[in-house]
Coordinates of C-alpha atoms and ligand atoms in Angstrom, one line a residue:
X1 CA 0.0 0.1 -0.2
X2 CA 0.9 3.3 -1.0
X3 CA 1.3 5.6 1.7
X4 CA -1.0 8.0 1.3
X5 CA 0.1 11.9 0.9
X6 CA -1.7 13.3 3.1
X7 CA -0.3 10.2 5.7
X8 CA 2.2 13.1 7.1
X9 CA 0.0 15.7 7.8
X10 CA 1.3 16.2 11.5
X11 CA -2.5 17.9 12.5
X12 CA -0.2 20.4 14.8
X13 CA 1.4 22.2 11.8
X14 CA -1.5 22.2 9.9
X15 CA -3.7 23.9 12.6
X16 CA -0.6 26.5 13.1
X17 CA -2.0 27.8 9.7
X18 CA -5.5 28.8 10.9
X19 CA -8.3 27.4 9.5
X20 CA -9.1 23.8 8.6
X21 CA -8.2 22.7 4.9
X22 CA -10.8 20.6 3.2
X23 CA -9.5 17.1 3.9
X24 CA -10.4 17.7 7.9
X25 CA -13.7 19.8 7.4
X26 CA -17.0 18.3 7.5
X27 CA -19.6 17.7 5.0
X28 CA -22.7 19.7 6.6
X29 CA -25.5 17.3 7.8
X30 CA -21.9 16.0 9.9
X31 CA -20.4 18.8 11.8
X32 CA -21.6 18.6 15.9
X33 CA -24.1 19.8 16.9
X34 CA -24.7 21.4 20.5
X35 CA -24.4 18.8 23.3
X36 CA -26.4 18.2 26.3
X37 CA -24.6 18.5 29.6
X38 CA -25.8 15.6 32.5
X39 CA -24.1 13.8 34.8
X40 CA -22.1 11.2 34.2
X41 CA -22.5 8.7 36.8
X42 CA -18.9 7.6 38.7
X43 CA -19.1 4.7 40.9
X44 CA -15.8 3.9 43.7
X45 CA -14.5 0.7 42.5
X46 CA -13.0 0.9 46.0
X47 CA -16.2 -0.6 47.1
X48 CA -16.7 -2.3 44.9
X49 CA -14.0 -4.9 45.9
X50 CA -14.9 -4.9 48.9
X51 CA -18.8 -5.9 47.5
X52 CA -20.2 -2.9 48.7
X53 CA -24.1 -4.0 47.0
X54 CA -25.0 -0.5 46.6
X55 CA -21.6 0.4 44.7
X56 CA -22.7 -2.6 42.7
X57 CA -26.3 -1.1 42.0
X58 CA -24.4 1.7 40.5
X59 CA -21.6 0.2 38.4
X60 CA -25.8 -2.2 37.3
X61 CA -27.4 0.7 35.7
X62 CA -24.2 3.0 34.5
X63 CA -23.5 -0.2 31.8
X64 CA -27.7 -0.4 31.1
X65 CA -28.0 3.2 30.7
X66 CA -25.0 5.1 29.5
X67 CA -22.3 1.6 28.8
X68 CA -19.4 4.5 30.4
X69 CA -18.3 5.9 34.3
X70 CA -16.2 8.6 35.8
X71 CA -14.2 6.2 38.3
X72 CA -13.2 6.9 41.9
X73 CA -11.4 4.6 44.6
X74 CA -9.2 3.5 41.7
X75 CA -6.2 4.6 44.2
X76 CA -3.9 5.5 41.6
X77 CA -2.0 8.2 43.4
X78 CA -2.7 12.0 41.9
X79 CA 1.2 13.0 41.4
X80 CA 1.1 10.4 38.9
X81 CA -1.6 10.9 36.3
X82 CA -1.5 14.7 36.9
X83 CA 3.2 14.0 36.0
X84 CA 1.8 11.3 32.2
X85 CA -0.7 14.6 31.2
X86 CA 2.3 16.8 32.0
X87 CA 4.7 14.6 30.4
X88 CA 2.0 13.7 27.6
X89 CA 1.7 17.5 26.6
X90 CA 5.5 17.9 26.4
X91 CA 6.0 15.4 24.4
X92 CA 3.9 17.2 22.2
X93 CA 5.6 19.9 22.3
X94 CA 9.2 19.3 21.2
X95 CA 10.2 20.0 18.1
X96 CA 8.0 17.3 14.8
X97 CA 11.9 16.3 13.9
X98 CA 12.0 15.2 17.5
X99 CA 8.8 13.8 17.8
X100 CA 9.4 12.1 14.0
X101 CA 11.9 9.4 15.4
X102 CA 9.1 7.8 17.2
X103 CA 6.5 8.2 13.1
X104 CA 4.3 5.3 12.5
X105 CA 5.8 5.5 9.0
X106 CA 9.3 3.1 8.9
X107 CA 10.7 2.0 5.9
X108 CA 9.2 -0.3 3.5
X109 CA 11.8 -2.8 3.5
X110 CA 12.1 -2.7 7.5
X111 CA 9.6 -5.7 7.9
X112 CA 8.6 -8.1 4.9
X113 CA 8.8 -6.7 1.1
X114 CA 4.2 -6.5 -0.1
X115 CA 4.8 -2.3 0.8
X116 CA 7.2 -1.7 -1.0
X117 CA 6.1 1.6 -3.1
X118 CA 6.6 5.2 -4.3
X119 CA 8.4 6.8 -1.4
X120 CA 9.3 3.7 0.2
X121 CA 7.9 4.1 3.7
X122 CA 5.6 2.2 4.9
X123 CA 2.7 2.9 7.9
X124 CA 2.3 0.3 10.6
X125 CA -0.2 2.1 13.9
X126 CA 2.3 2.0 16.3
X127 CA 4.5 5.5 17.2
X128 CA 3.7 8.7 16.7
X129 CA 1.6 10.2 13.7
X130 CA -1.7 10.6 12.3
X131 CA -4.5 7.7 12.5
X132 CA -3.9 5.4 8.5
X133 CA -5.4 7.5 6.0
X134 CA -6.9 4.9 3.2
X135 CA -8.6 7.2 0.9
X136 CA -8.4 11.0 -0.7
X137 CA -12.2 10.7 0.3
X138 CA -11.6 10.4 4.2
X139 CA -12.8 13.6 6.1
X140 CA -9.7 13.0 8.5
X141 CA -9.6 13.9 12.6
X142 CA -8.5 17.0 13.8
X143 CA -5.8 14.9 15.5
X144 CA -1.8 13.5 16.7
X145 CA -1.2 10.7 18.3
X146 CA 1.5 7.9 19.4
X147 CA -0.2 5.0 19.9
X148 CA 2.1 2.6 21.6
X149 CA 1.9 -1.4 22.5
X150 CA 2.4 -2.1 26.1
X151 CA 1.2 -5.9 27.9
X152 CA 2.2 -8.2 27.1
X153 CA 5.7 -6.4 28.0
X154 CA 8.1 -8.3 26.1
X155 CA 5.8 -7.7 22.4
X156 CA 6.7 -3.7 23.7
X157 CA 8.6 -2.0 20.6
X158 CA 11.0 -0.3 22.5
X159 CA 12.2 1.7 19.2
X160 CA 8.9 4.0 19.1
X161 CA 8.7 4.1 23.0
X162 CA 9.8 8.1 22.9
X163 CA 13.2 8.9 25.2
X164 CA 11.9 12.3 25.5
X165 CA 10.7 13.4 28.0
X166 CA 12.7 10.4 29.7
X167 CA 10.2 10.1 32.5
X168 CA 7.4 9.0 29.5
X169 CA 7.9 5.8 29.0
X170 CA 8.7 5.1 32.8
X171 CA 5.6 6.4 33.9
X172 CA 3.8 4.6 30.8
X173 CA 4.7 1.4 32.4
X174 CA 3.7 2.1 35.5
X175 CA 0.4 3.6 35.1
X176 CA -1.3 0.7 32.7
X177 CA 0.0 -1.8 35.5
X178 CA -2.0 0.1 37.3
X179 CA -5.2 0.7 34.8
X180 CA -5.1 -3.5 34.2
X181 CA -6.0 -3.8 38.2
X182 CA -8.8 -1.2 37.5
X183 CA -9.9 -2.6 34.0
X184 CA -9.8 -6.2 36.2
X185 CA -11.7 -5.0 39.0
X186 CA -14.6 -3.8 37.0
X187 CA -14.5 -6.7 35.5
X188 CA -14.1 -9.0 38.0
X189 CA -17.9 -6.8 39.3
X190 CA -19.8 -7.1 35.2
X191 CA -19.2 -10.4 35.8
X192 CA -20.9 -10.4 39.7
X193 CA -23.7 -8.5 38.2
X194 CA -24.2 -10.8 35.9
X195 CA -24.9 -13.4 38.8
X196 CA -21.6 -15.2 37.4
X197 CA -17.8 -16.2 39.6
X198 CA -16.0 -12.8 39.4
X199 CA -13.4 -14.4 37.0
X200 CA -15.9 -14.9 34.6
X201 CA -14.7 -12.4 32.5
X202 CA -11.4 -13.0 34.0
X203 CA -11.4 -15.8 32.8
X204 CA -12.8 -15.7 28.5
X205 CA -10.3 -12.5 28.5
X206 CA -6.6 -15.0 28.8
X207 CA -3.9 -14.3 30.8
X208 CA -3.2 -11.2 32.1
X209 CA 0.4 -10.5 31.6
X210 CA -0.4 -12.3 28.6
X211 CA -3.5 -10.0 27.0
X212 CA -2.8 -6.6 24.6
X213 CA -2.8 -3.6 25.8
X214 CA -2.0 -0.5 23.9
X215 CA -2.3 2.7 24.8
X216 CA -3.5 5.6 23.1
X217 CA -1.6 9.5 23.9
X218 CA -3.7 11.9 20.6
X219 CA -3.9 15.1 21.0
X220 CA -5.9 18.1 20.1
X221 CA -4.7 20.9 18.6
X222 CA -6.0 24.4 19.4
X223 CA -8.7 24.7 16.1
X224 CA -9.6 27.9 14.1
X225 CA -13.5 26.8 13.2
X226 CA -14.0 23.9 15.9
X227 CA -18.3 24.1 14.5
X228 CA -16.1 22.2 11.3
X229 CA -14.6 18.8 12.3
X230 CA -14.1 16.9 14.5
X231 CA -10.9 15.7 17.1
X232 CA -12.7 12.3 16.5
X233 CA -15.5 11.1 14.4
X234 CA -17.9 8.6 16.2
X235 CA -17.0 5.3 16.9
X236 CA -17.1 2.4 19.2
X237 CA -14.2 1.5 21.4
X238 CA -12.5 -1.7 20.3
X239 CA -11.4 -3.3 23.9
X240 CA -12.9 -5.9 26.1
X241 CA -13.2 -2.0 28.3
X242 CA -10.5 1.4 27.6
X243 CA -9.4 2.5 31.0
X244 CA -9.4 6.6 29.9
X245 CA -7.4 9.1 31.3
X246 CA -9.2 12.5 30.1
X247 CA -6.7 16.4 30.1
X248 CA -8.1 18.4 33.1
X249 CA -8.6 21.7 32.2
X250 CA -10.7 21.0 28.7
X251 CA -13.2 19.1 27.8
X252 CA -14.3 17.4 24.3
X253 CA -15.4 13.6 24.2
X254 CA -19.4 13.2 23.8
X255 CA -21.4 10.3 24.6
X256 CA -24.1 9.4 22.1
X257 CA -27.3 9.1 24.3
X258 CA -29.2 6.5 24.6
X259 CA -27.4 3.2 24.3
X260 CA -28.9 1.0 21.8
X261 CA -27.5 -0.4 18.0
X262 CA -26.8 3.1 15.8
X263 CA -25.2 3.4 13.3
X264 CA -22.1 5.3 14.3
X265 CA -21.8 8.2 11.1
X266 CA -24.6 9.7 9.4
X267 CA -27.8 8.7 9.8
X268 CA -28.7 10.1 13.6
X269 CA -32.0 8.7 14.6
X270 CA -34.9 10.3 16.0
X271 CA -34.0 11.3 19.6
X272 CA -31.0 10.3 20.1
X273 CA -28.2 13.6 21.1
X274 CA -25.0 13.8 22.3
X275 CA -24.2 14.9 26.1
X276 CA -20.9 15.5 27.4
X277 CA -18.7 13.9 29.6
X278 CA -17.1 16.6 31.4
X279 CA -12.8 17.4 31.8
X280 CA -12.1 15.1 35.0
X281 CA -10.0 18.2 37.0
X282 CA -10.8 16.0 40.5
X283 CA -8.1 13.3 39.4
X284 CA -11.0 10.2 38.0
X285 CA -10.5 8.3 35.9
X286 CA -12.9 7.1 32.6
X287 CA -13.8 3.7 31.7
X288 CA -16.0 3.1 28.0
X289 CA -17.2 -0.7 27.5
X290 CA -15.6 -1.9 23.9
X291 CA -16.8 -4.3 21.1
X292 CA -15.3 -7.0 22.1
X293 CA -17.2 -6.8 26.1
X294 CA -20.5 -6.5 23.9
X295 CA -19.8 -9.6 22.1
X296 CA -19.1 -11.6 24.7
X297 CA -21.6 -10.7 26.9
X298 CA -24.3 -10.8 23.5
X299 CA -25.5 -7.9 23.9
X300 CA -25.8 -7.9 28.1
X301 CA -23.6 -4.2 28.2
X302 CA -23.0 -1.9 25.1
X303 CA -20.6 -0.3 24.3
X304 CA -21.7 2.7 24.1
X305 CA -20.5 5.4 20.7
X306 CA -18.6 8.6 21.4
X307 CA -16.0 11.4 19.5
X308 CA -14.3 14.1 20.8
X309 CA -14.8 17.3 19.3
X310 CA -12.0 19.8 19.4
X311 CA -12.0 23.9 20.7
X312 CA -9.4 26.4 20.3
X313 CA -7.8 25.3 23.0
X314 CA -5.1 21.9 22.9
X315 CA -6.8 19.3 24.6
X316 CA -5.1 15.5 25.5
X317 CA -6.0 12.4 26.6
X318 CA -4.4 8.9 27.7
X319 CA -7.2 6.3 26.8
X320 CA -5.8 2.3 27.5
X321 CA -7.3 -0.6 25.7
X322 CA -7.5 -4.1 27.4
X323 CA -8.2 -6.8 24.4
X324 CA -8.4 -10.9 25.0
X325 CA -5.6 -12.9 24.1
X326 CA -5.3 -12.4 20.1
X327 CA -5.6 -16.5 20.0
X328 CA -8.6 -16.5 22.1
X329 CA -12.3 -16.7 20.6
X330 CA -14.1 -13.7 20.5
X331 CA -18.2 -14.9 21.5
X332 CA -21.1 -14.7 23.7
X333 CA -20.7 -16.5 26.2
X334 CA -22.9 -20.3 26.2
X335 CA -23.7 -18.5 29.4
X336 CA -25.6 -16.0 28.0
X337 CA -27.7 -17.5 25.2
X338 CA -31.0 -19.6 25.3
X339 CA -33.9 -19.5 23.6
X340 CA -34.6 -16.6 24.4
X341 CA -32.0 -15.1 23.7
X342 CA -30.1 -15.8 21.0
X343 CA -26.8 -15.5 19.3
X344 CA -26.0 -11.9 18.4
X345 CA -22.8 -12.0 17.2
X346 CA -20.8 -15.2 15.7
X347 CA -17.6 -16.5 16.5
X348 CA -13.8 -14.8 15.4
X349 CA -11.0 -14.6 16.2
X350 CA -10.5 -12.0 18.9
X351 CA -7.4 -10.9 16.0
X352 CA -9.1 -10.0 13.6
X353 CA -11.3 -8.7 15.8
X354 CA -8.2 -6.6 16.2
X355 CA -6.9 -6.4 13.3
X356 CA -10.3 -5.0 11.6
X357 CA -10.7 -1.6 13.3
X358 CA -7.7 0.0 11.5
X359 CA -10.1 -0.8 8.3
X360 CA -12.7 -0.1 9.7
X361 CA -12.3 2.8 11.6
X362 CA -11.0 4.9 8.3
X363 CA -14.9 4.0 6.8
X364 CA -16.1 5.7 10.2
X365 CA -18.4 2.0 10.9
X366 CA -17.9 -0.2 13.6
X367 CA -15.3 -2.7 14.4
X368 CA -19.0 -5.0 14.5
X369 CA -20.9 -3.5 10.8
X370 CA -17.9 -4.0 9.2
X371 CA -16.8 -7.3 9.7
X372 CA -20.9 -8.4 9.5
X373 CA -20.3 -10.2 13.8
X374 CA -24.1 -9.7 13.3
X375 CA -26.1 -13.7 13.2
X376 CA -27.9 -12.6 10.3
X377 CA -26.2 -11.4 8.8
X378 CA -23.5 -12.5 5.6
X379 CA -19.8 -14.0 5.3
X380 CA -17.8 -10.5 4.4
X381 CA -15.1 -8.6 5.9
X382 CA -13.1 -11.2 8.3
X383 CA -16.3 -12.1 10.2
X384 CA -17.6 -15.6 11.0
X385 CA -14.6 -17.1 11.0
X386 CA -13.1 -20.7 13.3
X387 CA -11.3 -19.9 16.3
X388 CA -8.7 -21.4 15.1
X389 CA -8.4 -20.5 10.9
X390 CA -5.0 -17.9 10.2
X391 CA -5.6 -14.2 11.2
X392 CA -5.3 -11.9 9.5
X393 CA -3.1 -9.8 7.9
X394 CA -2.1 -6.2 10.2
X395 CA -2.9 -2.9 8.6
X396 CA -2.6 -4.6 5.3
Ligands
AKG401 O1 -9.8 11.6 23.8 C1 -11.2 11.0 24.4 O2 -10.9 11.5 25.1 C2 -11.0 9.6 24.0 C3 -10.3 9.4 23.1 C4 -10.8 8.1 22.1 O3 -11.4 7.6 22.7 C5 -10.0 6.6 22.2 O4 -8.9 6.8 21.3 O5 -11.0 5.8 21.5
FE2_402 FE1 -12.8 6.1 21.7

């Protein structure tokens, strides 16, 4: 695949030139409309860990209504959260040439010979840069990223881990282990809510140290015309659950209500609304249910559609996605399938689903829809394969 010429344009540099170029400007009917204010639910995970039934009820209600919630009681030192956001800001403020050392565009002969092309570079998702650009028609999001696989530790690709600022890599290591503990605690509580042993989901996703997790640092540069662009287009997350650390001062994340099987972009359903998720100045985290949990729970838990709008101020976030072990079967848990509630999703390999995300995202579709994972939809994409079938080629 030839690297698209827009792939090399960092939004941070584009932003410095003024109004967004046409590549970023949404069609009129897709532009962000004003969002509503509503209180996002909050769950204290220390109480969940202590089996507090009232807190479990709060979690159940948050999952049924929102698919996301703010988390307190996570035990992560505020100084750690502040330090990693400060270090993230320092990274994105480095001069371009310093960040380019970690570019997501790599020499095309670095891994294989399939990707030879004119400009001798190929895109792969890890590292620093913009999301994958496939076509001239694709409307680009107003953000730059640093994307790193964090777990399993022996699969880290260290060449993409910044050594500047010097504390960023160590902070990420520390933060991601602690946020993994939060994710595990929530998976246990989610199992109990459905009346299962608390290890129900944890066992299905695999060995804790082999579960892939990915950190995505996102930088949304200030925008002269926030009414015309998305920071991040509407999507659901490719994860079992996602743990987010949001900018402390600047909001922008919005979640679509009500939860449901809505098309991601365009086609606004009657009555659907966007609700602002405020900036979290008090060291709360945010947890979002991902597509893989929606599949495993046979839609007992739904992944919320969310997006990011931008403003005249820069904003950043750090998101960690937790996924099942790649060779595992991803499917509705048998215990959640019966005559009244038949399986809504086909079985596929976790890796196939994870890899499908980038193709789907570039088109503004949900991975579940792009891979035709819903029962009743025909093959196509990479969906519906057997757990041990060969995996799709990532990012091909
Ligand atoms: O920046 C944010 O607040 C959200 C980012 C997000 O949704 C994502 O990276 O999937
Ligand atoms: Fe997301």
